[in-house]
Coordinates of C-alpha atoms and ligand atoms in Angstrom, one line a residue:
Chain A
M268 CA -8.5 -3.2 20.9
S269 CA -7.4 -3.3 24.5
V270 CA -9.4 -1.6 27.2
P271 CA -6.8 1.1 28.1
R272 CA -6.2 1.9 24.5
F273 CA -9.8 2.5 23.9
W274 CA -10.3 4.2 27.3
R275 CA -7.7 6.9 26.6
K276 CA -9.7 8.2 23.6
Q277 CA -13.2 7.7 25.2
I278 CA -14.0 11.4 25.7
A279 CA -13.0 12.2 22.1
R280 CA -15.1 9.3 20.8
Y281 CA -18.2 9.8 22.8
N282 CA -18.5 13.6 22.5
L283 CA -16.6 14.4 19.3
V284 CA -14.0 16.3 21.3
G285 CA -11.0 17.1 19.1
T286 CA -8.4 19.9 19.3
H287 CA -7.9 23.4 18.0
C288 CA -4.6 25.2 17.4
Q289 CA -4.9 28.8 18.6
K290 CA -1.8 29.8 16.7
C291 CA -3.0 28.8 13.2
D292 CA -6.7 28.4 13.9
E293 CA -6.8 24.9 12.5
Y294 CA -9.2 22.3 13.9
F295 CA -8.3 18.6 14.4
Y296 CA -10.4 15.5 14.8
P297 CA -9.2 13.0 15.8
P298 CA -7.5 15.1 18.4
R299 CA -3.7 15.8 18.1
N300 CA -1.5 17.0 20.8
M301 CA 0.9 18.6 18.3
C302 CA -0.2 20.9 15.5
P303 CA 1.0 19.3 12.3
A304 CA 1.3 22.8 10.7
C305 CA 2.9 24.8 13.6
R306 CA 4.6 21.8 15.2
R307 CA 6.2 22.8 18.5
E308 CA 5.1 26.5 18.0
G309 CA 1.4 25.5 18.1
E310 CA -1.0 26.2 20.9
I311 CA -3.4 23.2 21.2
E312 CA -6.7 23.3 23.2
D313 CA -9.6 20.9 23.4
F314 CA -12.5 21.7 21.1
K315 CA -16.0 20.1 21.0
F316 CA -17.2 19.9 17.4
S317 CA -20.8 20.6 16.5
G318 CA -20.9 17.3 14.6
K319 CA -22.6 18.9 11.6
G320 CA -20.9 17.7 8.5
E321 CA -21.1 16.4 4.9
V322 CA -20.3 13.1 3.3
M323 CA -17.1 13.6 1.4
T324 CA -16.9 10.1 0.1
F325 CA -18.2 6.7 1.2
T326 CA -18.4 3.0 0.4
V327 CA -20.8 0.2 1.2
I328 CA -18.8 -2.6 2.8
H329 CA -19.9 -6.1 2.0
T330 CA -16.9 -8.1 3.1
A331 CA -16.6 -6.9 6.7
A332 CA -13.6 -6.3 9.0
E333 CA -13.1 -8.8 11.8
G334 CA -15.8 -8.2 14.4
F335 CA -18.1 -6.4 12.0
E336 CA -19.5 -9.5 10.2
N337 CA -23.0 -9.1 11.6
Q338 CA -23.3 -5.5 10.3
T339 CA -22.9 -6.1 6.6
P340 CA -23.6 -4.3 4.4
Y341 CA -22.6 -1.2 6.2
V342 CA -21.9 2.3 5.0
L343 CA -18.5 3.7 5.8
G344 CA -17.7 7.3 5.0
I345 CA -15.3 10.2 5.3
I346 CA -17.2 13.1 6.9
K347 CA -16.1 16.6 6.6
L348 CA -17.1 18.5 9.7
E349 CA -18.2 22.1 9.2
E350 CA -15.2 23.4 11.3
G351 CA -12.8 21.8 8.7
P352 CA -11.4 18.4 9.7
S353 CA -12.5 15.1 8.3
L354 CA -13.0 11.8 10.0
T355 CA -13.9 8.2 9.2
S356 CA -17.2 6.8 10.5
Q357 CA -20.2 4.7 9.7
I358 CA -23.2 6.4 8.3
V359 CA -26.4 4.8 9.6
C360 CA -28.7 4.8 6.6
D361 CA -29.9 2.6 3.8
S362 CA -26.9 1.7 1.6
K363 CA -28.8 3.1 -1.4
E364 CA -29.6 6.3 0.4
A365 CA -26.0 7.6 0.8
Y366 CA -24.5 10.1 -1.6
I367 CA -21.5 12.4 -1.8
G368 CA -22.5 15.8 -0.4
M369 CA -25.2 14.4 2.0
K370 CA -25.6 16.4 5.1
V371 CA -25.2 14.4 8.3
S372 CA -25.3 14.8 12.0
P373 CA -23.8 12.7 14.8
V374 CA -25.4 9.9 17.0
F375 CA -24.0 8.0 19.9
R376 CA -23.9 4.3 19.0
K377 CA -22.3 1.0 19.7
L378 CA -19.3 0.6 17.4
G379 CA -18.3 -3.0 18.2
Q380 CA -17.5 -5.7 20.7
D381 CA -14.6 -7.9 21.6
G382 CA -16.2 -11.3 21.0
E383 CA -19.4 -12.4 22.8
Q384 CA -18.4 -11.6 26.4
G385 CA -15.9 -8.8 25.6
M386 CA -15.9 -5.1 26.1
I387 CA -18.4 -3.1 24.1
Y388 CA -17.1 0.0 22.3
Y389 CA -19.3 3.0 21.9
G390 CA -18.7 6.1 19.8
T391 CA -20.0 8.5 17.2
K392 CA -21.7 7.4 14.0
F393 CA -23.6 9.7 11.7
V394 CA -27.1 9.8 10.3
P395 CA -28.6 11.8 7.4
E396 CA -29.5 15.2 8.8
N397 CA -33.2 15.1 8.3
A398 CA -33.5 11.5 9.7
R399 CA -33.9 11.7 13.4
N400 CA -32.3 8.5 14.7
Chain B
M183 CA 28.0 8.6 -2.7
R184 CA 28.7 5.6 -5.0
D185 CA 26.6 4.3 -7.9
V186 CA 24.9 1.1 -7.1
A187 CA 23.9 -1.8 -9.4
I188 CA 21.7 -4.9 -9.1
I189 CA 23.8 -8.0 -10.0
G190 CA 21.5 -10.8 -9.1
V191 CA 17.7 -11.5 -8.7
K192 CA 15.3 -14.2 -7.7
N193 CA 11.6 -14.5 -7.0
T194 CA 9.9 -17.6 -5.6
K195 CA 6.7 -18.6 -7.1
F196 CA 3.8 -16.4 -5.8
G197 CA 0.6 -18.0 -4.6
E198 CA -0.9 -20.2 -1.9
Q199 CA 2.0 -22.3 -0.8
W200 CA 0.6 -24.6 1.9
D201 CA 3.6 -26.9 1.9
R202 CA 6.2 -24.2 2.4
S203 CA 7.1 -22.1 5.4
F204 CA 8.1 -18.5 5.6
R205 CA 11.8 -19.4 6.0
D206 CA 11.6 -21.8 3.1
L207 CA 10.5 -19.0 0.8
V208 CA 13.0 -16.4 1.9
V209 CA 15.9 -18.9 1.7
E210 CA 14.9 -19.9 -1.8
A211 CA 14.8 -16.3 -3.0
G212 CA 18.0 -15.3 -1.2
V213 CA 20.0 -18.3 -2.3
G214 CA 18.7 -17.9 -5.8
A215 CA 19.7 -14.2 -6.0
V216 CA 23.1 -15.0 -4.6
G217 CA 23.5 -17.8 -7.2
D218 CA 22.4 -15.5 -10.0
A219 CA 25.0 -13.0 -8.9
G220 CA 27.7 -15.6 -8.6
V221 CA 28.6 -14.4 -5.1
V222 CA 29.9 -16.5 -2.2
G223 CA 28.5 -16.1 1.4
E224 CA 31.7 -14.8 2.8
K225 CA 31.5 -11.8 0.4
I226 CA 28.1 -10.6 1.7
D227 CA 28.4 -7.6 3.9
S228 CA 24.8 -7.1 5.1
M229 CA 21.2 -8.0 4.4
F230 CA 17.9 -6.2 4.7
V231 CA 14.6 -8.1 4.8
G232 CA 11.3 -6.3 4.1
N233 CA 8.4 -7.9 6.0
M234 CA 5.2 -6.3 7.0
S235 CA 3.7 -8.6 9.7
G236 CA 5.5 -11.8 10.5
G237 CA 4.2 -11.4 14.0
Q238 CA 0.6 -11.7 12.9
F239 CA 0.9 -13.9 9.8
V240 CA 3.3 -16.5 11.2
E241 CA 3.7 -15.4 14.8
Q242 CA 7.4 -14.9 14.2
E243 CA 9.3 -11.7 14.9
H244 CA 13.1 -11.2 14.7
I245 CA 12.9 -11.9 11.0
G246 CA 16.3 -10.4 10.2
A247 CA 18.2 -12.9 12.3
L248 CA 16.0 -15.8 11.4
I249 CA 16.7 -15.3 7.7
A250 CA 20.4 -14.8 8.2
D251 CA 20.4 -18.0 10.2
Y252 CA 18.5 -20.2 7.7
S253 CA 20.5 -18.8 4.8
G254 CA 23.7 -19.9 6.5
L255 CA 24.9 -16.4 7.0
A256 CA 24.6 -16.2 10.8
K257 CA 27.1 -18.8 12.1
D258 CA 30.8 -18.1 11.7
I259 CA 30.4 -15.2 9.3
H260 CA 27.8 -13.3 11.4
V261 CA 26.4 -11.2 8.5
P262 CA 24.3 -8.3 9.9
S263 CA 20.7 -8.7 8.9
T264 CA 18.0 -6.1 9.5
R265 CA 14.2 -6.3 9.1
V266 CA 12.5 -3.3 7.5
E267 CA 8.8 -2.5 7.9
A268 CA 6.5 -0.1 6.2
A269 CA 3.4 -2.1 5.6
C270 CA 3.0 -3.1 1.9
A271 CA 6.0 -0.9 1.1
S272 CA 8.3 -2.9 3.3
G273 CA 10.0 -4.6 0.3
G274 CA 10.7 -1.3 -1.5
L275 CA 12.1 0.1 1.7
A276 CA 14.4 -2.9 2.3
L277 CA 15.7 -2.4 -1.2
R278 CA 16.2 1.3 -0.4
Q279 CA 18.1 0.5 2.8
G280 CA 20.3 -1.9 0.8
I281 CA 21.1 0.8 -1.7
Y282 CA 22.0 3.2 1.1
A283 CA 24.4 0.7 2.6
V284 CA 26.2 0.3 -0.8
A285 CA 26.0 3.9 -1.8
S286 CA 27.5 5.1 1.5
G287 CA 30.6 2.9 1.0
M288 CA 30.0 1.1 4.3
D289 CA 29.1 -2.2 2.5
D290 CA 29.9 -3.7 -0.9
I291 CA 27.8 -6.8 -1.5
V292 CA 24.3 -6.5 0.0
I293 CA 21.2 -8.6 -0.2
A294 CA 17.8 -6.9 -0.2
A295 CA 14.9 -9.2 0.2
G296 CA 11.2 -9.1 0.9
A297 CA 8.9 -11.9 2.1
E298 CA 5.4 -12.6 3.4
K299 CA 3.6 -15.8 4.3
M300 CA 0.0 -14.8 4.4
T301 CA -2.0 -18.1 4.1
D302 CA -0.9 -19.7 7.4
V303 CA -3.8 -17.8 9.1
P304 CA -7.5 -17.7 8.1
S305 CA -8.4 -15.0 5.7
A306 CA -10.3 -12.9 8.3
K307 CA -7.1 -12.9 10.5
A308 CA -5.1 -11.9 7.4
S309 CA -7.4 -9.0 6.7
S310 CA -7.2 -7.9 10.3
A311 CA -3.4 -8.0 10.1
L312 CA -3.5 -5.9 6.9
A313 CA -5.8 -3.4 8.5
A314 CA -3.0 -2.6 10.9
A315 CA -1.4 -0.6 8.1
A316 CA -4.2 1.9 8.5
D317 CA -5.0 3.9 11.6
R318 CA -6.4 1.3 14.0
E319 CA -7.7 3.8 16.5
W320 CA -9.6 6.0 14.1
E321 CA -10.2 4.0 11.0
G322 CA -10.1 0.3 12.0
I323 CA -12.4 0.8 15.0
M324 CA -15.1 2.2 12.6
G325 CA -15.1 -1.0 10.5
A326 CA -12.7 0.3 7.9
T327 CA -11.0 -2.5 5.8
F328 CA -8.3 -1.9 3.2
P329 CA -10.7 -2.5 0.3
G330 CA -13.0 -0.1 2.0
L331 CA -10.4 2.7 2.2
Y332 CA -9.5 2.3 -1.5
A333 CA -13.2 2.0 -2.3
M334 CA -13.6 5.5 -0.8
I335 CA -10.8 6.7 -3.0
A336 CA -12.5 5.1 -6.0
K337 CA -15.9 6.7 -5.2
M338 CA -14.3 10.1 -5.0
H339 CA -12.3 9.6 -8.2
M340 CA -15.5 8.6 -10.0
H341 CA -17.3 11.7 -8.5
K342 CA -14.6 14.2 -9.4
Y343 CA -13.4 12.8 -12.8
G344 CA -16.1 10.6 -14.1
T345 CA -14.0 7.5 -13.8
T346 CA -16.2 4.4 -14.4
S347 CA -16.3 0.8 -13.0
E348 CA -15.4 -0.4 -16.5
Q349 CA -12.3 1.7 -16.5
L350 CA -11.3 0.3 -13.1
A351 CA -12.0 -3.2 -14.4
S352 CA -9.8 -2.6 -17.4
V353 CA -6.8 -2.3 -15.1
A354 CA -7.4 -5.9 -13.8
V355 CA -8.0 -7.2 -17.3
K356 CA -4.7 -5.8 -18.6
N357 CA -2.8 -7.1 -15.6
H358 CA -4.2 -10.6 -15.9
H359 CA -3.3 -10.5 -19.6
N360 CA 0.3 -9.6 -18.7
G361 CA 0.5 -12.1 -15.9
Q362 CA -0.3 -15.1 -18.0
H363 CA 3.3 -14.9 -19.4
N364 CA 4.9 -14.6 -15.9
P365 CA 6.0 -17.9 -14.5
I366 CA 5.7 -16.7 -10.9
A367 CA 2.2 -15.3 -11.2
Q368 CA -0.5 -16.6 -8.8
Y369 CA -3.4 -16.1 -11.3
K370 CA -2.8 -16.8 -15.0
S371 CA -6.5 -17.0 -15.9
Q372 CA -7.8 -14.3 -18.2
I373 CA -10.7 -12.1 -17.1
T374 CA -12.9 -9.7 -19.0
I375 CA -14.5 -6.4 -18.0
E376 CA -17.8 -8.2 -17.7
S377 CA -16.4 -10.9 -15.4
V378 CA -14.9 -8.2 -13.1
L379 CA -18.2 -6.4 -12.9
K380 CA -20.1 -9.6 -12.2
S381 CA -17.7 -10.7 -9.4
I382 CA -18.9 -10.2 -5.9
M383 CA -18.8 -6.7 -4.4
V384 CA -16.3 -6.3 -1.6
A385 CA -16.6 -2.6 -0.9
D386 CA -18.6 -0.6 -3.4
P387 CA -17.4 0.1 -6.1
L388 CA -14.6 -2.5 -5.8
H389 CA -15.5 -6.0 -6.8
I390 CA -13.3 -8.9 -5.7
F391 CA -11.6 -8.9 -9.1
D392 CA -10.6 -5.3 -8.4
C393 CA -8.6 -6.5 -5.5
S394 CA -5.2 -8.2 -5.2
P395 CA -5.2 -11.6 -3.4
I396 CA -3.6 -12.9 -0.3
T397 CA -0.4 -14.5 -1.3
D398 CA 2.8 -16.3 -0.1
G399 CA 6.1 -15.3 -1.7
A400 CA 9.6 -14.0 -1.4
S401 CA 11.9 -12.0 -3.6
A402 CA 15.6 -11.0 -3.3
V403 CA 18.2 -9.0 -5.1
V404 CA 21.9 -8.6 -4.7
L405 CA 23.4 -5.1 -4.8
A406 CA 27.0 -4.1 -5.5
P407 CA 29.0 -0.9 -6.2
A408 CA 28.6 -0.1 -9.9
D409 CA 32.4 0.1 -10.3
I410 CA 32.8 -3.7 -9.6
A411 CA 29.4 -4.9 -11.0
H412 CA 30.9 -6.2 -14.2
E413 CA 33.0 -8.7 -12.1
F414 CA 29.8 -10.5 -11.4
T415 CA 27.5 -10.1 -14.4
D416 CA 27.5 -8.9 -18.0
T417 CA 24.2 -7.1 -17.5
P418 CA 24.3 -5.1 -14.3
I419 CA 21.2 -2.9 -13.9
Y420 CA 22.0 0.5 -12.4
V421 CA 20.0 2.3 -9.7
K422 CA 19.4 5.8 -11.0
A423 CA 17.1 7.0 -8.2
T424 CA 15.8 5.9 -4.8
A425 CA 13.1 8.1 -3.2
Q426 CA 10.7 7.8 -0.3
A427 CA 8.0 10.0 1.1
S428 CA 5.5 9.9 4.0
D429 CA 1.9 11.2 4.3
T430 CA -0.8 11.0 7.0
I431 CA -1.5 7.5 8.2
A432 CA -5.3 8.0 8.0
L433 CA -7.0 8.6 4.6
H434 CA -9.3 11.2 6.1
D435 CA -6.5 13.5 6.9
R436 CA -5.3 13.8 3.3
R437 CA -5.3 17.1 1.3
D438 CA -7.1 15.3 -1.6
I439 CA -7.9 11.7 -1.2
T440 CA -7.7 10.9 -4.9
T441 CA -4.0 11.9 -5.0
L442 CA -1.4 10.0 -3.0
D443 CA 0.8 13.0 -2.1
A444 CA 3.5 10.7 -0.8
A445 CA 3.7 9.0 -4.2
V446 CA 3.8 12.4 -6.0
A447 CA 6.6 13.6 -3.7
A448 CA 8.6 10.3 -4.0
G449 CA 8.1 10.4 -7.8
K450 CA 9.3 14.0 -8.0
R451 CA 12.4 13.3 -5.8
A452 CA 13.2 10.2 -8.0
Y453 CA 12.9 12.1 -11.3
Q454 CA 15.1 14.8 -9.8
M455 CA 17.7 12.4 -8.6
A456 CA 17.8 10.6 -12.0
K457 CA 17.6 13.8 -13.9
M458 CA 14.6 12.4 -15.8
E459 CA 11.0 13.1 -16.6
P460 CA 8.0 10.7 -17.1
K461 CA 8.7 10.6 -20.8
N462 CA 12.2 9.0 -20.1
I463 CA 10.6 6.0 -18.4
D464 CA 10.0 3.0 -20.7
L465 CA 7.9 0.9 -18.3
A466 CA 6.8 1.0 -14.7
E467 CA 5.7 -1.5 -12.1
V468 CA 3.2 0.3 -9.9
H469 CA 1.3 -0.7 -6.7
D470 CA -2.0 -2.0 -8.0
C471 CA -3.2 -3.5 -4.7
F472 CA -6.7 -2.4 -6.0
T473 CA -7.5 -1.3 -9.5
I474 CA -8.1 2.3 -8.4
A475 CA -4.6 2.3 -7.0
E476 CA -3.0 1.8 -10.4
I477 CA -5.1 4.6 -11.8
C478 CA -4.0 7.0 -9.1
A479 CA -0.4 5.8 -9.5
I480 CA -0.1 6.6 -13.2
E481 CA -1.6 10.0 -12.5
D482 CA 0.6 10.6 -9.4
L483 CA 3.8 9.6 -11.3
G484 CA 3.0 11.9 -14.3
F485 CA 2.2 9.2 -16.9
A486 CA -1.5 10.4 -17.1
K487 CA -3.1 13.8 -16.5
K488 CA -4.9 14.0 -13.2
G489 CA -8.3 12.4 -13.7
E490 CA -7.4 10.6 -16.9
G491 CA -5.8 7.5 -15.6
G492 CA -9.0 5.5 -16.1
I493 CA -9.6 6.6 -19.7
M494 CA -5.9 6.0 -20.6
T495 CA -6.1 2.5 -19.2
M496 CA -9.3 1.7 -21.0
N497 CA -7.8 3.0 -24.3
G498 CA -5.0 0.5 -23.9
E499 CA -2.2 3.1 -23.5
T500 CA -0.7 1.2 -20.6
E501 CA -0.4 -2.1 -22.4
I502 CA 2.8 -3.8 -23.5
G503 CA 3.8 -2.1 -26.8
A504 CA 1.8 1.0 -26.1
K505 CA 2.6 4.4 -24.8
I506 CA 3.8 3.4 -21.3
P507 CA 3.6 -0.2 -20.3
I508 CA 2.4 -0.5 -16.7
N509 CA 2.7 -3.7 -14.7
T510 CA 4.2 -6.0 -17.3
S511 CA 4.7 -8.6 -14.6
G512 CA 0.9 -8.8 -14.1
G513 CA 1.2 -6.5 -11.1
L514 CA -0.1 -7.3 -7.6
K515 CA -3.4 -8.2 -9.2
S516 CA -2.2 -11.2 -11.2
C517 CA 1.1 -12.1 -9.5
G518 CA -0.4 -11.8 -6.0
H519 CA 0.6 -9.4 -3.2
P520 CA 2.8 -11.0 -0.5
V521 CA 2.9 -7.6 1.2
G522 CA 6.5 -7.5 2.3
A523 CA 7.9 -9.0 -0.9
T524 CA 6.1 -6.8 -3.5
G525 CA 8.5 -3.9 -3.6
V526 CA 11.5 -6.2 -4.3
K527 CA 9.5 -8.3 -6.9
Q528 CA 8.7 -5.0 -8.7
A529 CA 12.4 -4.3 -9.0
I530 CA 13.1 -7.8 -10.3
E531 CA 10.5 -7.3 -13.1
I532 CA 12.3 -4.2 -14.2
V533 CA 15.7 -5.9 -14.0
Q534 CA 14.5 -8.8 -16.1
Q535 CA 13.0 -6.3 -18.6
L536 CA 16.1 -4.2 -18.8
R537 CA 18.2 -7.4 -19.2
G538 CA 15.9 -8.4 -22.1
E539 CA 14.9 -11.6 -20.2
A540 CA 11.1 -11.0 -19.9
G541 CA 10.1 -13.4 -22.6
K542 CA 6.6 -12.8 -23.9
R543 CA 6.3 -9.9 -21.6
Q544 CA 9.3 -8.1 -23.0
V545 CA 9.0 -4.4 -23.8
D546 CA 11.1 -3.9 -26.9
G547 CA 14.2 -1.8 -26.3
A548 CA 13.4 -1.1 -22.6
E549 CA 16.2 0.9 -21.1
V550 CA 14.8 2.7 -18.1
G551 CA 12.2 1.4 -15.7
M552 CA 10.4 2.6 -12.6
T553 CA 8.9 1.0 -9.5
H554 CA 6.3 2.5 -7.2
N555 CA 5.6 0.7 -3.9
V556 CA 2.9 2.0 -1.5
G557 CA 2.3 1.3 2.2
G558 CA -1.2 1.5 3.7
S559 CA -3.6 3.8 1.9
G560 CA -0.6 6.0 0.9
A561 CA 1.2 6.9 4.1
T562 CA 4.5 5.6 2.7
A563 CA 5.6 5.6 -1.0
V564 CA 8.9 4.3 -2.3
V565 CA 9.9 5.0 -5.9
H566 CA 13.0 3.7 -7.7
I567 CA 14.3 4.3 -11.2
F568 CA 16.6 1.7 -12.8
S569 CA 18.6 1.9 -16.0
R570 CA 20.6 -0.3 -18.3
D571 CA 23.1 2.4 -18.7
R572 CA 25.2 3.8 -15.9
Ligands
ZN669 ZN1 -1.2 25.3 14.3

């Protein structure tokens, strides 16, 4: 992904900053600048999520996406945050340890890199709640 | 609005075609379909070409004009040609645009085609191109792959409904069984539940035999107003419904990730337009890019109760000759999945079935068939219903 394309979303990725619609009280992560429910009537503000969440579903990826080859097998999940929205992220744990309903909390981690010399992407991954990094 | 009929069809062979180029494939399909319809070039009013990612797979954009040119429809007669893109639903959507053109009365004879040449790049590059059908900024960046997204659907389906790996595998076994009788199919070898479960794990719980392959292929149909269809063929197949729906691009934003709401919505609209119900459908070609996708599809289209798609497949109710034959062609699993072509190829299978030309795959007395073509993890769904009777 290009540097500017990544850069624009850096705050959201680093700090789990999404958005909240004051009109309908829905929370969004990834952030949206238009409320999909209220559309133009919505009132969007930034919102920092606590990061507390639960694994809604997951998979263990053995055949990696391009650039993730060194990480296999890795656990990818959909995490439901306690404020409501869901997001896709890696879960840093043993692949046998993950289960649906597992409580997780966020950690700041390297996500990937453009080749050997390229830009390094950082962002939020999740760990089992009782595991401290 | 005018009634529309399909008057000609042609698939190329599906598979790894190292010796053939993107344009070779589309021209073979297009010329074949035009020949099947007995139409001459000057009669063609417009064409629509479904293609997901020529830019990434063959580094060629401007596909519409390219195909018109190499089909001999650009010079002198200057037939308008439009590329249509909706990821793996590109073909279904090209067909839908063609139907619009004829139904509106703007055009009479229209070609709807779909094509993809996926093996000109290494498979890692192909996977990366396919991943562009999901949300690159919020799924792809986390290491999500297409099998990974469908694996998460499968995991949830298993958790909620008790669907098993054996039930998933039974989809692949059935589709390979059907595909052995399809001359265009990429894989004609037979597999068993055991061999699926023993094949390497791509994204838990999906094994490699749960996944459709990377494939080259093209498909084309010729459309005409129903009123004049008999001038070209004794067996026109009528379009009873065309429907499309959208959903969130990212899987994580769905209401319920085990239900493809876009497919449900497109299905409902199609049933309404055709004034039909699931029980009126004699057979369906559904988007089995992964085995779990077929299970979701038969639930979303109303052929199985929610959560019972796996059991129903395992019990053989979706085999040829059973309650509702699904993917008589062999599906994406056995035929292969040249992403832009798939939606058109599905329609061709239904046409061949309704014409009674499906050979050993023939569903006895088939009169009404449905196609279900999905883009991404369910952000686009296109559903068509075809009938032998107008
Ligand atoms: Zn709102």
